[in-house]
Coordinates of C-alpha atoms and ligand atoms in Angstrom, one line a residue:
X1 CA 0.0 0.0 0.0
X2 CA 1.6 3.2 -1.1
X3 CA -1.2 5.7 -1.2
X4 CA -1.1 8.3 1.5
X5 CA 2.6 7.8 2.4
X6 CA 3.5 10.9 4.3
X7 CA 6.4 13.1 3.3
X8 CA 7.7 15.2 6.1
X9 CA 10.3 17.9 6.4
X10 CA 10.8 19.0 9.9
X11 CA 13.0 21.8 11.2
X12 CA 13.4 21.9 15.0
X13 CA 10.5 20.8 17.2
X14 CA 7.1 20.9 15.5
X15 CA 7.7 23.2 12.6
X16 CA 6.9 20.7 9.8
X17 CA 5.6 20.5 6.3
X18 CA 3.9 17.7 4.5
X19 CA 3.1 17.3 0.8
X20 CA 1.0 14.7 -0.9
X21 CA 3.1 12.0 -2.4
X22 CA 2.6 11.5 -6.2
X23 CA 2.6 7.7 -5.9
X24 CA -0.6 7.1 -7.9
X25 CA 0.3 5.1 -10.9
X26 CA -1.4 4.2 -14.1
X27 CA -2.5 0.5 -14.2
X28 CA -0.5 -0.9 -11.4
X29 CA 0.0 -4.6 -11.7
X30 CA -0.1 -4.7 -15.5
X31 CA 2.3 -7.4 -16.7
X32 CA 4.8 -5.3 -18.8
X33 CA 6.3 -2.2 -17.2
X34 CA 5.9 1.0 -19.2
X35 CA 9.6 1.5 -18.8
X36 CA 12.7 0.0 -17.0
X37 CA 15.6 1.9 -15.5
X38 CA 18.7 0.0 -14.8
X39 CA 21.3 1.7 -12.6
X40 CA 24.9 0.5 -12.7
X41 CA 27.9 1.8 -10.7
X42 CA 30.9 2.9 -12.8
X43 CA 34.6 2.3 -12.1
X44 CA 35.1 6.0 -11.0
X45 CA 33.8 6.5 -7.5
X46 CA 30.6 8.5 -7.3
X47 CA 29.7 8.0 -11.0
X48 CA 26.7 5.9 -12.1
X49 CA 24.9 5.2 -15.3
X50 CA 21.2 4.6 -15.8
X51 CA 19.9 2.8 -18.9
X52 CA 16.3 3.6 -19.7
X53 CA 14.3 1.1 -21.7
X54 CA 11.0 2.6 -23.0
X55 CA 8.1 0.4 -24.0
X56 CA 6.4 2.8 -26.3
X57 CA 7.1 5.3 -29.1
X58 CA 6.5 8.9 -27.9
X59 CA 8.1 12.3 -28.5
X60 CA 8.2 13.1 -24.8
X61 CA 8.8 11.1 -21.7
X62 CA 8.3 12.9 -18.3
X63 CA 9.8 12.0 -14.9
X64 CA 7.1 11.0 -12.5
X65 CA 8.9 13.0 -9.8
X66 CA 9.9 16.5 -10.9
X67 CA 10.3 18.4 -7.7
X68 CA 12.6 21.5 -7.7
X69 CA 15.8 21.9 -5.8
X70 CA 14.9 23.5 -2.4
X71 CA 15.3 27.2 -2.3
X72 CA 15.5 27.6 -6.0
X73 CA 13.1 27.5 -9.0
X74 CA 15.3 25.1 -10.9
X75 CA 15.3 21.4 -11.6
X76 CA 18.1 19.4 -9.8
X77 CA 18.7 16.9 -12.5
X78 CA 20.8 19.0 -15.0
X79 CA 23.4 19.6 -12.2
X80 CA 24.6 16.0 -12.2
X81 CA 23.0 14.3 -15.2
X82 CA 24.5 13.9 -18.7
X83 CA 22.5 12.3 -21.5
X84 CA 25.0 10.0 -23.4
X85 CA 22.6 8.9 -26.1
X86 CA 22.9 11.2 -29.2
X87 CA 19.9 13.2 -30.2
X88 CA 18.2 13.1 -26.7
X89 CA 17.8 16.1 -24.5
X90 CA 17.0 16.5 -20.8
X91 CA 14.8 19.5 -20.4
X92 CA 12.1 21.2 -18.3
X93 CA 8.6 21.6 -19.6
X94 CA 6.3 23.5 -17.3
X95 CA 6.2 21.6 -14.0
X96 CA 8.0 18.5 -15.3
X97 CA 11.5 17.3 -16.1
X98 CA 11.4 15.5 -19.5
X99 CA 13.4 13.7 -22.1
X100 CA 12.8 14.8 -25.7
X101 CA 14.2 14.0 -29.1
X102 CA 16.2 16.9 -30.5
X103 CA 14.7 16.3 -34.0
X104 CA 11.1 16.4 -32.7
X105 CA 10.5 12.8 -33.5
X106 CA 10.0 9.9 -31.1
X107 CA 12.6 9.1 -28.5
X108 CA 14.9 6.1 -29.1
X109 CA 13.7 3.1 -27.0
X110 CA 17.0 2.9 -25.2
X111 CA 18.6 5.9 -23.5
X112 CA 21.7 6.0 -21.4
X113 CA 22.3 8.8 -18.8
X114 CA 25.4 9.2 -16.7
X115 CA 24.9 10.9 -13.3
X116 CA 26.4 11.9 -10.0
X117 CA 24.0 11.4 -7.1
X118 CA 22.4 14.7 -6.1
X119 CA 22.5 15.1 -2.3
X120 CA 20.6 18.4 -2.0
X121 CA 17.1 18.7 -0.6
X122 CA 14.0 19.2 -2.8
X123 CA 10.8 21.1 -2.4
X124 CA 8.1 18.7 -1.3
X125 CA 9.8 15.5 -2.5
X126 CA 12.3 13.0 -1.4
X127 CA 16.0 13.8 -1.3
X128 CA 17.5 12.2 -4.5
X129 CA 20.5 10.8 -2.7
X130 CA 21.8 10.7 0.9
X131 CA 25.5 10.9 1.7
X132 CA 26.1 8.3 4.4
X133 CA 29.8 9.1 4.8
X134 CA 32.9 7.1 3.8
X135 CA 31.9 7.1 0.2
X136 CA 28.5 5.3 0.8
X137 CA 25.4 6.8 -0.6
X138 CA 21.7 6.0 -0.6
X139 CA 20.0 6.5 -4.0
X140 CA 16.2 7.1 -4.2
X141 CA 14.9 4.7 -6.9
X142 CA 11.7 6.5 -7.8
X143 CA 13.5 9.5 -9.4
X144 CA 14.2 7.3 -12.4
X145 CA 10.6 6.4 -13.2
X146 CA 9.0 8.0 -16.3
X147 CA 5.9 7.9 -18.4
X148 CA 5.2 8.9 -22.0
X149 CA 3.3 12.0 -23.1
X150 CA 1.8 12.7 -26.5
X151 CA 3.4 16.1 -27.1
X152 CA 5.4 18.9 -25.5
X153 CA 2.2 21.1 -25.6
X154 CA 0.3 18.5 -23.6
X155 CA 3.0 18.6 -20.9
X156 CA 3.0 22.4 -20.9
X157 CA -0.7 22.4 -20.0
X158 CA -0.2 20.2 -17.0
X159 CA 0.0 21.3 -13.4
X160 CA 2.1 19.3 -11.0
X161 CA -0.3 16.4 -11.3
X162 CA 0.4 14.4 -14.5
X163 CA -2.6 12.1 -14.2
X164 CA -4.7 14.2 -16.8
X165 CA -2.3 12.9 -19.5
X166 CA -3.8 10.1 -21.6
X167 CA -3.4 6.6 -20.2
X168 CA -0.8 4.3 -21.6
X169 CA -0.7 0.5 -22.0
X170 CA 2.2 -0.4 -19.8
X171 CA 2.4 -1.3 -16.2
X172 CA 4.4 0.2 -13.3
X173 CA 8.0 1.3 -14.1
X174 CA 10.7 -1.0 -12.7
X175 CA 14.0 0.2 -11.4
X176 CA 16.9 -2.2 -11.2
X177 CA 20.3 -2.0 -9.6
X178 CA 23.3 -3.9 -11.0
X179 CA 26.7 -3.7 -9.3
X180 CA 28.5 -5.3 -6.4
X181 CA 28.3 -2.2 -4.3
X182 CA 24.5 -2.1 -4.2
X183 CA 22.3 -3.6 -1.5
X184 CA 18.8 -2.9 -0.3
X185 CA 19.0 -4.4 3.1
X186 CA 17.0 -7.5 2.4
X187 CA 17.6 -8.7 -1.2
X188 CA 20.9 -10.2 -2.2
X189 CA 23.5 -7.7 -3.0
X190 CA 24.3 -6.4 -6.4
X191 CA 21.3 -7.3 -8.4
X192 CA 17.6 -6.5 -7.7
X193 CA 14.6 -4.8 -9.2
X194 CA 12.1 -2.6 -7.4
X195 CA 8.5 -1.5 -8.3
X196 CA 8.0 0.3 -5.0
X197 CA 10.0 3.5 -4.3
X198 CA 12.9 2.9 -2.0
X199 CA 16.4 4.1 -1.0
X200 CA 19.1 1.7 -2.2
X201 CA 22.5 1.8 -0.6
X202 CA 25.8 1.8 -2.6
X203 CA 29.0 1.5 -0.7
X204 CA 30.8 -0.3 2.2
X205 CA 28.7 1.0 5.1
X206 CA 27.4 -1.9 7.2
X207 CA 23.9 -1.9 8.7
X208 CA 23.3 -2.8 12.3
X209 CA 20.7 -5.5 12.1
X210 CA 18.5 -6.0 15.2
X211 CA 15.3 -7.9 15.8
X212 CA 13.1 -4.8 15.3
X213 CA 15.0 -2.9 12.6
X214 CA 18.2 -2.4 10.7
X215 CA 20.0 0.9 11.1
X216 CA 22.5 2.6 8.8
X217 CA 23.9 5.7 10.5
X218 CA 26.4 8.0 8.9
X219 CA 29.7 7.4 10.7
X220 CA 30.2 11.2 11.1
X221 CA 27.0 11.7 13.1
X222 CA 27.7 12.9 16.7
X223 CA 28.2 9.8 18.7
X224 CA 25.8 10.6 21.6
X225 CA 23.0 11.1 19.1
X226 CA 23.7 7.9 17.1
X227 CA 23.9 5.9 20.3
X228 CA 20.6 7.3 21.6
X229 CA 18.9 6.6 18.3
X230 CA 20.2 3.1 18.0
X231 CA 19.2 2.3 21.6
X232 CA 15.8 3.9 21.6
X233 CA 14.2 3.3 18.2
X234 CA 13.6 -0.4 18.9
X235 CA 12.0 0.6 22.2
X236 CA 9.7 3.0 20.4
X237 CA 8.7 0.3 17.8
X238 CA 8.1 -2.2 20.7
X239 CA 6.0 0.4 22.6
X240 CA 3.7 0.8 19.5
X241 CA 3.6 -2.9 18.7
X242 CA 2.4 -3.7 22.2
X243 CA -0.4 -1.3 21.9
X244 CA -1.4 -1.4 18.2
X245 CA -0.3 -5.0 17.2
X246 CA 2.3 -5.7 14.6
X247 CA 2.8 -3.4 11.6
X248 CA 3.2 -5.0 8.2
X249 CA 6.3 -3.2 7.0
X250 CA 8.7 -6.1 7.4
X251 CA 11.9 -5.2 9.2
X252 CA 12.1 -1.4 9.0
X253 CA 15.3 0.3 8.0
X254 CA 16.5 3.5 9.5
X255 CA 18.9 5.6 7.3
X256 CA 20.5 8.6 8.8
X257 CA 22.9 11.0 7.1
X258 CA 24.8 13.8 8.8
X259 CA 25.0 17.0 6.8
X260 CA 27.7 18.5 9.0
X261 CA 28.0 21.0 11.9
X262 CA 26.4 24.0 10.1
X263 CA 26.9 27.0 12.5
X264 CA 24.0 28.2 14.5
X265 CA 21.6 25.5 13.7
X266 CA 20.0 22.2 14.7
X267 CA 17.9 20.6 12.1
X268 CA 16.2 17.3 11.5
X269 CA 14.5 16.3 8.3
X270 CA 13.2 13.1 7.0
X271 CA 10.3 10.9 6.0
X272 CA 8.9 7.4 5.9
X273 CA 8.8 5.6 2.6
X274 CA 7.6 2.0 2.6
X275 CA 9.6 0.2 5.3
X276 CA 12.3 2.9 5.5
X277 CA 12.7 5.9 7.8
X278 CA 15.2 8.3 6.3
X279 CA 16.6 11.3 8.2
X280 CA 19.0 14.1 7.4
X281 CA 20.5 15.7 10.5
X282 CA 22.7 18.8 10.7
X283 CA 23.9 21.6 12.9
X284 CA 26.6 22.5 15.4
X285 CA 24.1 22.6 18.2
X286 CA 23.9 18.9 17.9
X287 CA 27.6 18.2 18.3
X288 CA 27.5 18.3 22.2
X289 CA 24.9 16.2 24.0
X290 CA 21.7 18.0 24.8
X291 CA 18.7 16.3 26.5
X292 CA 16.3 18.8 24.9
X293 CA 17.6 18.2 21.4
X294 CA 17.8 14.5 22.2
X295 CA 14.0 14.6 23.0
X296 CA 13.5 16.4 19.7
X297 CA 15.3 13.7 17.8
X298 CA 13.3 11.0 19.7
X299 CA 10.0 12.8 18.8
X300 CA 11.0 13.0 15.2
X301 CA 11.9 9.3 14.9
X302 CA 8.9 8.2 17.0
X303 CA 6.6 10.3 14.7
X304 CA 8.1 8.7 11.6
X305 CA 7.9 5.2 13.2
X306 CA 4.2 5.7 14.0
X307 CA 3.6 5.9 10.2
X308 CA 4.3 2.2 9.9
X309 CA 0.8 2.0 11.5
X310 CA -0.8 5.3 10.7
X311 CA 0.0 5.7 7.1
X312 CA 1.2 2.2 6.0
X313 CA -1.6 0.0 7.6
X314 CA -4.3 2.6 6.9
X315 CA -3.9 6.0 5.2
X316 CA -6.0 9.1 5.5
X317 CA -7.4 9.4 2.0
X318 CA -7.7 12.9 0.6
X319 CA -4.7 15.3 0.8
X320 CA -6.7 17.7 3.0
X321 CA -7.3 15.1 5.6
X322 CA -3.7 14.4 6.6
X323 CA -4.3 15.9 10.1
X324 CA -5.6 12.5 11.4
X325 CA -2.4 10.5 10.8
X326 CA 0.0 13.5 11.2
X327 CA -1.5 14.6 14.5
X328 CA -1.9 10.9 15.5
X329 CA 1.7 10.2 14.9
X330 CA 2.7 13.3 16.9
X331 CA 0.6 12.2 19.9
X332 CA 1.8 8.6 19.8
X333 CA 5.4 9.9 19.6
X334 CA 4.8 12.1 22.7
X335 CA 3.4 9.2 24.6
X336 CA 6.4 7.0 23.6
X337 CA 8.8 9.8 24.6
X338 CA 7.2 10.2 28.0
X339 CA 7.6 6.4 28.6
X340 CA 11.2 6.4 27.5
X341 CA 12.3 9.6 29.4
X342 CA 9.7 10.3 32.2
X343 CA 11.7 13.4 33.3
X344 CA 12.1 15.3 30.0
X345 CA 9.2 13.7 28.1
X346 CA 6.3 15.6 29.8
X347 CA 8.0 19.0 29.6
X348 CA 8.7 18.4 26.0
X349 CA 5.1 17.3 25.4
X350 CA 3.8 20.5 27.0
X351 CA 6.0 22.6 24.6
X352 CA 4.9 20.7 21.6
X353 CA 1.2 21.1 22.5
X354 CA 1.7 24.8 22.9
X355 CA 3.4 25.0 19.5
X356 CA 0.5 23.0 18.1
X357 CA -2.0 25.6 19.2
X358 CA -0.2 28.3 17.3
X359 CA 0.3 26.4 14.1
X360 CA -3.3 25.1 14.2
X361 CA -4.6 28.7 14.5
X362 CA -2.5 29.9 11.7
X363 CA -3.8 27.2 9.4
X364 CA -7.6 27.6 10.1
X365 CA -8.0 31.3 10.2
X366 CA -8.2 31.5 6.4
X367 CA -10.3 28.4 5.8
X368 CA -10.8 24.7 6.7
X369 CA -8.0 22.2 7.1
X370 CA -9.2 20.5 4.0
X371 CA -7.9 23.4 1.9
X372 CA -4.6 23.8 3.9
X373 CA -2.5 22.2 1.1
X374 CA -3.7 24.7 -1.5
X375 CA -2.9 27.5 1.0
X376 CA 0.6 26.2 1.6
X377 CA -0.2 25.6 5.3
X378 CA 0.7 21.9 5.6
X379 CA 2.1 22.5 9.1
X380 CA -1.4 23.0 10.4
X381 CA -2.1 19.3 9.9
X382 CA 0.4 18.6 12.7
X383 CA -0.9 21.4 15.0
X384 CA -4.6 20.8 14.6
X385 CA -4.1 17.1 14.3
X386 CA -2.4 17.0 17.7
X387 CA -5.2 19.0 19.3
X388 CA -7.9 16.8 17.7
X389 CA -5.9 13.7 18.9
X390 CA -5.9 15.0 22.5
X391 CA -9.6 15.4 22.1
X392 CA -9.9 11.7 21.0
X393 CA -7.6 10.5 23.7
X394 CA -9.7 12.1 26.4
X395 CA -12.8 10.4 25.1
X396 CA -11.0 7.1 24.8
X397 CA -9.7 7.3 28.4
X398 CA -13.2 8.0 29.6
X399 CA -14.3 4.9 27.8
X400 CA -11.6 2.9 29.5
X401 CA -9.0 2.9 26.8
X402 CA -6.4 5.3 25.6
X403 CA -5.2 7.0 22.3
X404 CA -3.8 3.7 21.1
X405 CA -7.1 1.8 21.6
X406 CA -8.8 4.6 19.7
X407 CA -6.6 3.9 16.7
X408 CA -6.3 0.2 17.0
X409 CA -10.2 0.0 16.7
X410 CA -10.0 2.2 13.7
X411 CA -7.3 0.1 12.1
X412 CA -9.2 -3.1 12.7
X413 CA -12.4 -1.7 11.2
X414 CA -10.6 -0.3 8.1
X415 CA -7.7 -2.6 7.5
X416 CA -9.3 -4.1 4.4
X417 CA -10.1 -0.8 2.7
X418 CA -6.9 0.7 3.8
X419 CA -8.2 4.1 4.5
X420 CA -9.5 5.9 7.6
X421 CA -11.2 9.0 6.3
X422 CA -11.4 12.2 8.4
X423 CA -15.1 11.8 8.7
X424 CA -14.7 8.1 9.9
X425 CA -12.2 9.4 12.5
X426 CA -14.7 12.0 13.8
X427 CA -17.6 9.5 13.7
X428 CA -15.5 7.0 15.7
X429 CA -14.9 9.8 18.3
X430 CA -18.6 10.2 18.7
X431 CA -19.2 6.4 18.7
X432 CA -17.0 5.9 21.8
X433 CA -18.9 8.6 23.7
X434 CA -17.1 11.8 22.6
X435 CA -18.9 15.1 22.9
X436 CA -21.3 15.9 20.0
X437 CA -20.5 19.6 20.4
X438 CA -16.8 18.9 20.1
X439 CA -17.4 16.7 17.1
X440 CA -19.3 19.5 15.5
X441 CA -16.5 22.0 16.1
X442 CA -14.0 19.5 14.6
X443 CA -16.1 19.2 11.5
X444 CA -16.3 23.0 11.2
X445 CA -12.6 23.3 11.5
X446 CA -11.7 20.4 9.2
X447 CA -14.3 20.7 6.5
X448 CA -16.4 23.9 6.6
X449 CA -15.1 27.3 7.7
X450 CA -11.9 26.7 9.7
X451 CA -11.9 28.7 12.9
X452 CA -10.2 31.0 15.3
X453 CA -9.1 31.3 19.0
X454 CA -12.6 31.0 20.2
X455 CA -13.5 28.0 18.1
X456 CA -10.4 26.1 19.3
X457 CA -11.0 27.1 22.9
X458 CA -14.6 25.9 22.7
X459 CA -13.6 22.6 21.1
X460 CA -11.2 21.8 23.9
X461 CA -13.6 23.0 26.6
X462 CA -16.4 20.7 25.3
X463 CA -14.0 17.9 25.0
X464 CA -12.7 18.4 28.6
X465 CA -9.1 19.0 27.4
X466 CA -7.1 21.7 29.1
X467 CA -6.0 24.4 26.6
X468 CA -2.3 24.6 25.8
X469 CA -2.7 28.2 24.6
X470 CA 0.2 30.2 26.0
X471 CA -0.3 33.7 27.6
X472 CA 0.8 35.5 24.5
X473 CA -1.7 33.6 22.4
X474 CA -4.6 35.3 24.3
X475 CA -7.1 37.1 22.0
X476 CA -6.5 40.8 21.7
X477 CA -10.2 41.6 22.0
Ligands
ZN1 ZN1 4.3 12.4 9.5

């Protein structure tokens, strides 16, 4: 199940952004892939080649993922990619990176591109490659997937979503890796093919394989942080499994790259894709041990780990409904953090709740949560989602359970369909004895008008949850 995978970029505690993940494919499961990409390592370190085999004649093939380099309005591919096949050009058409034939005809069916892995971050998409230190790198397979388009003009008319293009006959693209240096953590080294998006490692770095997960941590990461993460992440997964039952993501992999001691910062970024948690960590503030920043890293990993249940077992459906799983993952992570560090955990939770109040308010003053993606306010999913989750937790506790039983019931009821819609979430809150007035306020905030300080205050009051609004957040009139 790939629909609804959450993409997260998080800087410091709480400030986060999510974007819908364009994983929807034409005709998944069709026998012949629409294209194959085969990646090989080259004798020179850091140089790779990808051979594209296209199944159809078309003048334009677009990359399914065409996010821009973060902080720029440019594509990242031209920086390290060189097309070796004569007559073929890598270009940008509207919102999409594309290959075209220079003579305006159909592309050749076989195209070879040489590339250096791009380790910069993208806007609202996965990092193309992660530097893991000592010459090892993790390459994201899905950036090599393509589909045909009938003309340049047709691509020019597209928004970011390419699904309006005419359908094609082929099945899901397949990305293969060939070379002794490649491994994907489970398949045998050097030779494997993927239909699902995944990071694939190339290099000598050795994973630490435990019963709950395998970890690959950049050797340069500050030792205290690596030690904490290796020790605690299995505890977090165990904490969830005891309460929610097993996830179905196999043995998860945790990949962490250290982007260096950038002065004056402490930043964590990352996401979950399939059975992998990937993280980028940087900043000089993280060089010395800090319990507060340690709690922040714990929260981040615990949030991502929760997506093996909320996200992978069941997703949230429409892009505007991501508050249910994002807020749910945040609250589960806080509860795991309180169990692991009973001293710092509760203080950290109080700070996160207060931050959630602010980011929720910001997201709902201009409209309902359902329209937050169009308004560029993805972070309100986390804030409002956490407040709504506290509301659900309160009702679940009064019914003799907790926030985990709230979700395990939802997962059981919807495991087959694979989606818990926002409306199903609110209806479940009512079904376990939640306040009808609080449910009405949540519907207004999520679907109808949005809200303000008074709406949020009323919601929490009806739900019996104490307000985390700080003194400076009081209304001016
Ligand atoms: Zn998330």
